[in-house]
Amino acid sequence: MTRNVWDKRAVHIAGVAETALGEVRDQTELSMFAAAAREALGEAGLTLRDVDGVFVNYMGEEGSVQVAEYLGITAPRYADSTDLGGAAFEAFVHHAMLAVAEGRCEVALIGYASRQRTRRFRNMAGSPVDADSLAAQFQSPYGLPAPIGHYAMMAARHMHAYGTTPEQLAEVAVAARAWARLNPKAWSRDPLTVEQALASRMISTPLRRSDCCLVTDGGGAIVVTTAERARDAAKPSVRVIGAGESHTHWHLASMPDLTVTAGAVSGREAFAMAGITAADVDVLQPYDSFTITVLLALEDLGFCGKGEGGPFVSGGRLAPGGALPAMTSGGGLSYNHPGALGALLLVEAVRQLRGEAGERQVPDARIAVAHGVGGFNSTAATVVLAR
């Protein structure tokens, strides 16, 4: 690992917290996020009065404006409601890193909360499609449900091009479940084998129920700040040493290659900034909306070659005790998936680097990567953290 070029402008994550998870019937999204924000700020030794940067998404129109008003944050110096889907929160860390390093703000509050399960606004057919959209005119009428139909086509293409098997996809789901069984907060904790995964119901060929993420309520909060402010944190902070983001398409017909994602760019940028390679990563938090999402991320981030994701994950490589611990909370497949998982990937990455993960703790974890994905594998943002 080479020296990080940003050493002279060190930026830290000083606090993280989950919202209430699972099914949340006694709170609103705003109250869920407020509680998580106070907890994360408490870890950082800060309060809402210290926050001068607000980075949120999917919480009403002009998300940062409504959330700041609810929290009593008046006239923040920096505000961001960038829509990169599930990748938004890794992208927010990137944006906050640049803003804090350049003195545009000192305490950035990042996060999200959703009650998508309780509100029942997502189902097997996906989210409602705007009747005037291009997708409604050119994709949905031909039987392409969003988002699973898009990911199913990516999986089918990967199988055709590289010989990837359903058993290899199942290995990803089994690894996530093995980690979830060590996490008392995980939604799905029953044992899962490859055989059981392959026996689960087909949803959109070739993806089965076990290949698809949960639908839950949840969210998280992350505090990014200066090295000086982080010295007063109640818990050890972690360094943000690299970040990158990119996007490739919205409509599937515009995706340049169904087996290559925006992670090929975001990962390259983040790893170069951090001065690391894939071999330096101790723990990986990939976005596991579907099992194929993980395989494509592993290839595009450089953990294996293109088309080698299937063999790479075989034999429990991502599971507890494997060579590359990944999805260590249980991920979107077994722990929690509140519509946009990216904030929770960062929470888990920080806890692993702090040594706070309990039974699922990866020994001596020093470098962690959180890799967010959004849309129809449309966007990607990658963050490298160091203990």
Tab-separated table of C-alpha atoms in Angstrom:
chain	number	residue	atom	x	y	z
A	1	MET	CA	0.000	0.000	0.000
A	2	THR	CA	1.397	3.387	-0.987
A	3	ARG	CA	1.095	6.638	0.939
A	4	ASN	CA	-2.266	8.354	0.555
A	5	VAL	CA	-1.992	11.639	-1.338
A	6	TRP	CA	-4.588	13.241	0.934
A	7	ASP	CA	-2.622	12.816	4.166
A	8	LYS	CA	-2.191	16.578	4.531
A	9	ARG	CA	-5.985	17.102	4.418
A	10	ALA	CA	-7.181	14.256	6.597
A	11	VAL	CA	-10.935	13.717	6.768
A	12	HIS	CA	-12.555	11.295	9.219
A	13	ILE	CA	-15.815	9.490	9.866
A	14	ALA	CA	-16.253	10.180	13.576
A	15	GLY	CA	-19.710	8.709	14.205
A	16	VAL	CA	-22.209	6.250	12.724
A	17	ALA	CA	-25.604	4.873	13.723
A	18	GLU	CA	-28.457	2.787	12.366
A	19	THR	CA	-32.064	3.902	12.523
A	20	ALA	CA	-34.731	1.565	13.807
A	21	LEU	CA	-34.793	-1.444	11.452
A	22	GLY	CA	-37.184	-4.045	10.081
A	23	GLU	CA	-40.790	-2.851	10.433
A	24	VAL	CA	-41.097	0.598	11.999
A	25	ARG	CA	-44.713	1.501	12.716
A	26	ASP	CA	-44.321	4.008	15.538
A	27	GLN	CA	-42.018	6.549	13.860
A	28	THR	CA	-41.768	8.659	10.728
A	29	GLU	CA	-38.759	8.699	8.438
A	30	LEU	CA	-37.789	12.075	9.873
A	31	SER	CA	-37.978	10.910	13.483
A	32	MET	CA	-36.028	7.746	12.592
A	33	PHE	CA	-33.249	9.781	11.037
A	34	ALA	CA	-33.235	12.325	13.857
A	35	ALA	CA	-32.598	9.590	16.432
A	36	ALA	CA	-29.792	8.075	14.348
A	37	ALA	CA	-28.268	11.508	13.711
A	38	ARG	CA	-28.122	12.289	17.435
A	39	GLU	CA	-26.544	8.905	18.152
A	40	ALA	CA	-23.916	9.316	15.416
A	41	LEU	CA	-23.129	12.855	16.525
A	42	GLY	CA	-22.857	11.614	20.113
A	43	GLU	CA	-20.190	9.125	19.003
A	44	ALA	CA	-18.382	12.033	17.367
A	45	GLY	CA	-18.566	14.171	20.506
A	46	LEU	CA	-20.775	16.647	18.646
A	47	THR	CA	-24.363	17.891	18.618
A	48	LEU	CA	-26.775	19.113	15.966
A	49	ARG	CA	-25.566	22.658	16.675
A	50	ASP	CA	-22.168	21.686	15.257
A	51	VAL	CA	-23.542	20.466	11.911
A	52	ASP	CA	-22.867	22.832	9.012
A	53	GLY	CA	-23.192	20.349	6.139
A	54	VAL	CA	-26.301	18.259	5.358
A	55	PHE	CA	-26.260	15.382	2.854
A	56	VAL	CA	-29.507	13.384	2.530
A	57	ASN	CA	-31.644	11.823	-0.180
A	58	TYR	CA	-35.078	10.256	-0.671
A	59	MET	CA	-36.648	12.082	2.273
A	60	GLY	CA	-39.128	14.333	0.504
A	61	GLU	CA	-38.538	16.862	-2.235
A	62	GLU	CA	-35.382	18.907	-1.670
A	63	GLY	CA	-34.394	16.343	0.945
A	64	SER	CA	-31.590	18.263	2.633
A	65	VAL	CA	-33.869	21.289	3.098
A	66	GLN	CA	-36.676	19.381	4.807
A	67	VAL	CA	-34.341	17.307	6.978
A	68	ALA	CA	-32.327	20.337	8.079
A	69	GLU	CA	-35.527	22.154	9.024
A	70	TYR	CA	-36.760	19.178	11.048
A	71	LEU	CA	-33.443	18.885	12.875
A	72	GLY	CA	-33.212	22.612	13.530
A	73	ILE	CA	-30.102	23.088	11.392
A	74	THR	CA	-30.426	26.658	10.168
A	75	ALA	CA	-28.587	27.801	7.031
A	76	PRO	CA	-25.982	25.024	6.639
A	77	ARG	CA	-22.878	26.091	4.774
A	78	TYR	CA	-23.070	23.059	2.475
A	79	ALA	CA	-26.119	21.057	1.343
A	80	ASP	CA	-26.441	18.110	-1.024
A	81	SER	CA	-29.396	15.963	-2.133
A	82	THR	CA	-27.677	14.277	-5.082
A	83	ASP	CA	-29.712	11.371	-6.478
A	84	LEU	CA	-27.445	8.417	-7.223
A	85	GLY	CA	-29.836	5.881	-5.752
A	86	GLY	CA	-28.260	3.427	-3.345
A	87	ALA	CA	-24.830	4.824	-4.245
A	88	ALA	CA	-25.766	8.298	-3.013
A	89	PHE	CA	-24.340	7.829	0.459
A	90	GLU	CA	-20.893	6.724	-0.646
A	91	ALA	CA	-21.046	9.646	-3.089
A	92	PHE	CA	-22.015	11.918	-0.184
A	93	VAL	CA	-18.880	10.794	1.677
A	94	HIS	CA	-16.906	11.714	-1.451
A	95	HIS	CA	-18.559	15.130	-1.635
A	96	ALA	CA	-18.215	15.712	2.107
A	97	MET	CA	-14.551	14.668	1.940
A	98	LEU	CA	-13.888	17.353	-0.651
A	99	ALA	CA	-15.990	19.966	1.154
A	100	VAL	CA	-14.386	19.376	4.556
A	101	ALA	CA	-10.870	19.230	3.114
A	102	GLU	CA	-11.419	22.562	1.372
A	103	GLY	CA	-12.998	24.227	4.409
A	104	ARG	CA	-16.496	24.499	2.918
A	105	CYS	CA	-17.915	22.832	6.045
A	106	GLU	CA	-16.509	21.183	9.176
A	107	VAL	CA	-19.197	18.748	10.317
A	108	ALA	CA	-21.098	16.903	7.585
A	109	LEU	CA	-24.164	14.862	8.508
A	110	ILE	CA	-25.003	12.151	5.959
A	111	GLY	CA	-27.927	9.770	6.017
A	112	TYR	CA	-31.312	8.420	5.144
A	113	ALA	CA	-34.364	6.695	6.568
A	114	SER	CA	-37.113	4.723	4.854
A	115	ARG	CA	-40.297	2.897	5.809
A	116	GLN	CA	-40.692	1.171	2.462
A	117	ARG	CA	-41.802	-2.103	4.039
A	118	THR	CA	-44.401	-0.566	6.333
A	119	ARG	CA	-45.698	1.759	3.629
A	120	ARG	CA	-45.826	-1.112	1.106
A	121	PHE	CA	-44.744	1.039	-1.820
A	122	ARG	CA	-42.476	-1.564	-3.403
A	123	ASN	CA	-43.429	-5.071	-4.562
A	124	MET	CA	-42.308	-7.819	-6.914
A	125	ALA	CA	-43.256	-5.654	-9.886
A	126	GLY	CA	-40.918	-2.940	-8.614
A	127	SER	CA	-41.695	0.687	-7.945
A	128	PRO	CA	-44.489	2.444	-9.858
A	129	VAL	CA	-43.405	3.637	-13.307
A	130	ASP	CA	-44.241	7.162	-14.467
A	131	ALA	CA	-46.622	6.707	-17.382
A	132	ASP	CA	-44.860	9.477	-19.334
A	133	SER	CA	-41.364	8.074	-18.859
A	134	LEU	CA	-39.271	6.421	-21.534
A	135	ALA	CA	-39.218	3.254	-19.439
A	136	ALA	CA	-43.036	3.118	-19.511
A	137	GLN	CA	-43.003	3.494	-23.287
A	138	PHE	CA	-40.097	1.299	-24.324
A	139	GLN	CA	-39.271	-1.176	-21.521
A	140	SER	CA	-42.164	-1.954	-19.169
A	141	PRO	CA	-44.676	-2.930	-21.915
A	142	TYR	CA	-42.290	-5.676	-23.007
A	143	GLY	CA	-42.194	-7.359	-19.621
A	144	LEU	CA	-39.181	-5.732	-17.971
A	145	PRO	CA	-40.131	-5.171	-14.315
A	146	ALA	CA	-37.987	-2.702	-12.414
A	147	PRO	CA	-35.525	-3.346	-10.974
A	148	ILE	CA	-35.358	-7.142	-10.961
A	149	GLY	CA	-35.857	-7.582	-14.691
A	150	HIS	CA	-32.809	-5.429	-15.383
A	151	TYR	CA	-30.601	-7.380	-13.001
A	152	ALA	CA	-31.948	-10.687	-14.319
A	153	MET	CA	-30.837	-9.716	-17.806
A	154	MET	CA	-27.377	-8.833	-16.484
A	155	ALA	CA	-27.180	-12.201	-14.755
A	156	ALA	CA	-28.331	-14.022	-17.895
A	157	ARG	CA	-25.730	-12.208	-19.983
A	158	HIS	CA	-22.978	-13.014	-17.470
A	159	MET	CA	-23.994	-16.674	-17.514
A	160	HIS	CA	-23.995	-16.748	-21.306
A	161	ALA	CA	-20.678	-14.919	-21.694
A	162	TYR	CA	-18.691	-16.481	-18.863
A	163	GLY	CA	-20.407	-19.700	-17.835
A	164	THR	CA	-21.504	-18.392	-14.448
A	165	THR	CA	-23.830	-20.856	-12.720
A	166	PRO	CA	-26.859	-20.568	-10.416
A	167	GLU	CA	-24.777	-22.377	-7.785
A	168	GLN	CA	-22.202	-19.591	-7.885
A	169	LEU	CA	-24.868	-16.914	-7.452
A	170	ALA	CA	-26.246	-18.945	-4.550
A	171	GLU	CA	-22.820	-18.833	-2.882
A	172	VAL	CA	-23.265	-15.062	-2.471
A	173	ALA	CA	-26.644	-15.462	-0.767
A	174	VAL	CA	-25.290	-18.220	1.483
A	175	ALA	CA	-22.318	-16.066	2.526
A	176	ALA	CA	-24.588	-13.130	3.367
A	177	ARG	CA	-26.835	-15.391	5.450
A	178	ALA	CA	-23.861	-16.850	7.313
A	179	TRP	CA	-22.855	-13.334	8.376
A	180	ALA	CA	-26.464	-12.433	9.231
A	181	ARG	CA	-26.647	-15.369	11.614
A	182	LEU	CA	-23.930	-13.607	13.625
A	183	ASN	CA	-25.842	-10.303	13.657
A	184	PRO	CA	-28.731	-10.070	16.141
A	185	LYS	CA	-30.177	-7.127	14.170
A	186	ALA	CA	-30.436	-9.062	10.901
A	187	TRP	CA	-33.908	-9.645	9.464
A	188	SER	CA	-33.213	-13.156	8.086
A	189	ARG	CA	-31.165	-15.435	10.341
A	190	ASP	CA	-32.338	-18.940	9.457
A	191	PRO	CA	-29.687	-21.295	8.055
A	192	LEU	CA	-29.304	-21.229	4.274
A	193	THR	CA	-27.456	-23.710	2.072
A	194	VAL	CA	-26.702	-23.599	-1.641
A	195	GLU	CA	-29.253	-26.373	-2.151
A	196	GLN	CA	-31.932	-24.418	-0.287
A	197	ALA	CA	-31.127	-21.280	-2.252
A	198	LEU	CA	-31.485	-23.163	-5.537
A	199	ALA	CA	-34.840	-24.536	-4.387
A	200	SER	CA	-36.265	-21.065	-3.721
A	201	ARG	CA	-38.923	-19.634	-6.019
A	202	MET	CA	-37.919	-18.282	-9.418
A	203	ILE	CA	-38.694	-14.557	-9.583
A	204	SER	CA	-37.198	-13.425	-12.898
A	205	THR	CA	-35.082	-15.975	-14.727
A	206	PRO	CA	-32.333	-16.681	-13.735
A	207	LEU	CA	-32.790	-14.913	-10.361
A	208	ARG	CA	-34.558	-16.769	-7.560
A	209	ARG	CA	-35.951	-15.439	-4.308
A	210	SER	CA	-32.623	-16.099	-2.581
A	211	ASP	CA	-30.868	-13.917	-5.182
A	212	CYS	CA	-33.007	-10.879	-4.280
A	213	CYS	CA	-32.633	-8.368	-1.465
A	214	LEU	CA	-35.031	-7.838	1.419
A	215	VAL	CA	-37.703	-5.159	1.575
A	216	THR	CA	-37.428	-3.541	5.013
A	217	ASP	CA	-37.596	-0.253	6.879
A	218	GLY	CA	-34.321	1.279	8.018
A	219	GLY	CA	-31.533	3.736	7.397
A	220	GLY	CA	-28.465	5.248	8.974
A	221	ALA	CA	-26.453	8.348	9.804
A	222	ILE	CA	-22.762	9.104	9.238
A	223	VAL	CA	-20.714	12.068	10.509
A	224	VAL	CA	-17.748	13.248	8.425
A	225	THR	CA	-15.451	15.862	9.925
A	226	THR	CA	-11.918	17.198	10.213
A	227	ALA	CA	-9.056	15.403	11.937
A	228	GLU	CA	-9.045	18.148	14.577
A	229	ARG	CA	-12.744	17.724	15.382
A	230	ALA	CA	-12.379	13.926	15.323
A	231	ARG	CA	-9.845	14.058	18.172
A	232	ASP	CA	-12.722	14.882	20.551
A	233	ALA	CA	-14.851	11.930	19.393
A	234	ALA	CA	-16.230	9.582	22.037
A	235	LYS	CA	-15.192	6.618	19.876
A	236	PRO	CA	-12.200	6.078	17.571
A	237	SER	CA	-12.687	7.739	14.207
A	238	VAL	CA	-11.661	6.211	10.881
A	239	ARG	CA	-9.907	7.915	7.991
A	240	VAL	CA	-11.545	8.458	4.619
A	241	ILE	CA	-8.579	7.813	2.350
A	242	GLY	CA	-10.230	7.345	-1.028
A	243	ALA	CA	-13.490	7.906	-2.879
A	244	GLY	CA	-14.844	7.850	-6.390
A	245	GLU	CA	-18.152	7.823	-8.251
A	246	SER	CA	-19.561	7.366	-11.741
A	247	HIS	CA	-22.653	6.331	-13.715
A	248	THR	CA	-23.254	4.636	-17.029
A	249	HIS	CA	-26.938	4.560	-18.008
A	250	TRP	CA	-30.550	4.696	-16.843
A	251	HIS	CA	-32.383	2.642	-19.470
A	252	LEU	CA	-31.052	-0.860	-19.903
A	253	ALA	CA	-30.749	-0.437	-23.675
A	254	SER	CA	-28.207	2.315	-23.006
A	255	MET	CA	-25.968	0.197	-20.778
A	256	PRO	CA	-22.721	-0.128	-22.762
A	257	ASP	CA	-22.029	-3.675	-21.543
A	258	LEU	CA	-24.424	-5.704	-19.389
A	259	THR	CA	-21.457	-7.190	-17.508
A	260	VAL	CA	-19.547	-3.961	-16.756
A	261	THR	CA	-20.764	-1.394	-14.227
A	262	ALA	CA	-19.870	2.137	-13.178
A	263	GLY	CA	-17.839	0.527	-10.385
A	264	ALA	CA	-15.030	0.039	-12.887
A	265	VAL	CA	-14.539	3.823	-12.758
A	266	SER	CA	-15.524	4.589	-9.150
A	267	GLY	CA	-13.323	1.794	-7.817
A	268	ARG	CA	-10.335	2.814	-9.901
A	269	GLU	CA	-10.667	6.422	-8.711
A	270	ALA	CA	-11.126	5.495	-5.045
A	271	PHE	CA	-8.301	2.957	-4.938
A	272	ALA	CA	-5.913	5.337	-6.716
A	273	MET	CA	-6.704	8.152	-4.294
A	274	ALA	CA	-6.170	5.788	-1.356
A	275	GLY	CA	-2.994	4.339	-2.829
A	276	ILE	CA	-4.209	0.750	-2.442
A	277	THR	CA	-5.031	-2.282	-4.534
A	278	ALA	CA	-7.737	-4.885	-4.009
A	279	ALA	CA	-5.166	-7.061	-2.236
A	280	ASP	CA	-4.931	-4.487	0.585
A	281	VAL	CA	-8.647	-4.680	1.466
A	282	ASP	CA	-9.434	-6.508	4.709
A	283	VAL	CA	-13.220	-6.234	4.632
A	284	LEU	CA	-15.603	-5.405	1.785
A	285	GLN	CA	-19.137	-4.058	1.978
A	286	PRO	CA	-20.517	-4.490	-1.568
A	287	TYR	CA	-24.036	-3.449	-2.477
A	288	ASP	CA	-25.947	-6.727	-2.569
A	289	SER	CA	-29.295	-5.747	-4.019
A	290	PHE	CA	-29.024	-8.989	-5.983
A	291	THR	CA	-26.389	-11.697	-6.019
A	292	ILE	CA	-25.292	-10.684	-9.524
A	293	THR	CA	-24.623	-7.154	-8.230
A	294	VAL	CA	-21.923	-8.565	-5.965
A	295	LEU	CA	-20.272	-10.634	-8.701
A	296	LEU	CA	-20.080	-7.639	-11.043
A	297	ALA	CA	-18.696	-5.428	-8.275
A	298	LEU	CA	-15.966	-7.924	-7.392
A	299	GLU	CA	-14.850	-7.968	-11.015
A	300	ASP	CA	-15.070	-4.231	-11.614
A	301	LEU	CA	-13.253	-3.356	-8.374
A	302	GLY	CA	-10.378	-5.645	-9.320
A	303	PHE	CA	-10.770	-8.474	-6.827
A	304	CYS	CA	-10.870	-10.860	-9.770
A	305	GLY	CA	-10.851	-10.663	-13.542
A	306	LYS	CA	-13.883	-9.990	-15.706
A	307	GLY	CA	-15.968	-13.143	-15.922
A	308	GLU	CA	-14.191	-14.729	-12.941
A	309	GLY	CA	-16.671	-13.641	-10.269
A	310	GLY	CA	-18.472	-16.989	-10.154
A	311	PRO	CA	-15.412	-19.127	-9.422
A	312	PHE	CA	-14.057	-16.394	-7.135
A	313	VAL	CA	-17.003	-16.559	-4.698
A	314	SER	CA	-17.116	-20.370	-4.645
A	315	GLY	CA	-16.030	-22.270	-1.579
A	316	GLY	CA	-17.164	-19.641	0.922
A	317	ARG	CA	-14.578	-16.980	0.006
A	318	LEU	CA	-16.945	-14.162	1.113
A	319	ALA	CA	-18.322	-15.985	4.176
A	320	PRO	CA	-17.050	-15.999	7.770
A	321	GLY	CA	-13.569	-17.464	7.725
A	322	GLY	CA	-13.181	-16.802	3.988
A	323	ALA	CA	-10.309	-15.000	2.300
A	324	LEU	CA	-12.381	-11.861	1.559
A	325	PRO	CA	-14.942	-11.119	4.314
A	326	ALA	CA	-17.828	-9.353	2.577
A	327	MET	CA	-21.410	-8.346	3.470
A	328	THR	CA	-20.410	-8.801	7.108
A	329	SER	CA	-23.666	-7.395	8.505
A	330	GLY	CA	-25.635	-9.865	6.380
A	331	GLY	CA	-26.063	-7.231	3.679
A	332	GLY	CA	-29.162	-6.352	1.743
A	333	LEU	CA	-29.809	-10.038	1.146
A	334	SER	CA	-30.228	-10.977	4.826
A	335	TYR	CA	-29.657	-8.024	7.195
A	336	ASN	CA	-31.635	-5.017	5.955
A	337	HIS	CA	-32.514	-3.334	2.683
A	338	PRO	CA	-34.525	-0.127	3.113
A	339	GLY	CA	-34.595	0.775	-0.574
A	340	ALA	CA	-31.162	2.422	-0.469
A	341	LEU	CA	-28.560	0.356	1.359
A	342	GLY	CA	-25.510	2.580	0.952
A	343	ALA	CA	-25.680	4.316	4.338
A	344	LEU	CA	-25.712	0.986	6.158
A	345	LEU	CA	-22.670	-0.245	4.220
A	346	LEU	CA	-20.727	2.675	5.683
A	347	VAL	CA	-22.023	1.994	9.204
A	348	GLU	CA	-20.832	-1.614	9.037
A	349	ALA	CA	-17.470	-0.696	7.511
A	350	VAL	CA	-16.762	1.769	10.325
A	351	ARG	CA	-17.801	-0.723	13.008
A	352	GLN	CA	-15.512	-3.363	11.544
A	353	LEU	CA	-12.549	-0.972	11.577
A	354	ARG	CA	-13.334	0.013	15.164
A	355	GLY	CA	-13.527	-3.629	16.225
A	356	GLU	CA	-17.167	-3.270	17.319
A	357	ALA	CA	-18.801	-6.010	15.246
A	358	GLY	CA	-19.064	-8.661	17.962
A	359	GLU	CA	-19.293	-12.247	16.709
A	360	ARG	CA	-18.930	-11.133	13.108
A	361	GLN	CA	-15.768	-9.088	13.714
A	362	VAL	CA	-13.058	-9.514	11.093
A	363	PRO	CA	-9.744	-9.884	12.962
A	364	ASP	CA	-7.328	-6.944	12.642
A	365	ALA	CA	-9.347	-5.161	9.953
A	366	ARG	CA	-7.395	-2.089	8.848
A	367	ILE	CA	-8.723	-1.251	5.373
A	368	ALA	CA	-12.437	-1.390	4.514
A	369	VAL	CA	-14.259	-0.611	1.285
A	370	ALA	CA	-17.930	0.376	1.019
A	371	HIS	CA	-19.243	0.162	-2.536
A	372	GLY	CA	-22.667	1.640	-3.258
A	373	VAL	CA	-24.765	0.927	-6.344
A	374	GLY	CA	-27.918	2.666	-7.522
A	375	GLY	CA	-30.674	2.407	-10.085
A	376	PHE	CA	-30.395	-0.501	-12.488
A	377	ASN	CA	-26.670	-0.970	-11.793
A	378	SER	CA	-26.633	2.544	-13.218
A	379	THR	CA	-24.533	4.362	-10.636
A	380	ALA	CA	-21.638	3.452	-8.379
A	381	ALA	CA	-19.667	5.162	-5.629
A	382	THR	CA	-16.762	3.634	-3.743
A	383	VAL	CA	-15.247	4.712	-0.411
A	384	VAL	CA	-11.988	3.442	1.113
A	385	LEU	CA	-11.663	3.728	4.899
A	386	ALA	CA	-8.631	3.112	7.098
A	387	ARG	CA	-8.236	2.425	10.793
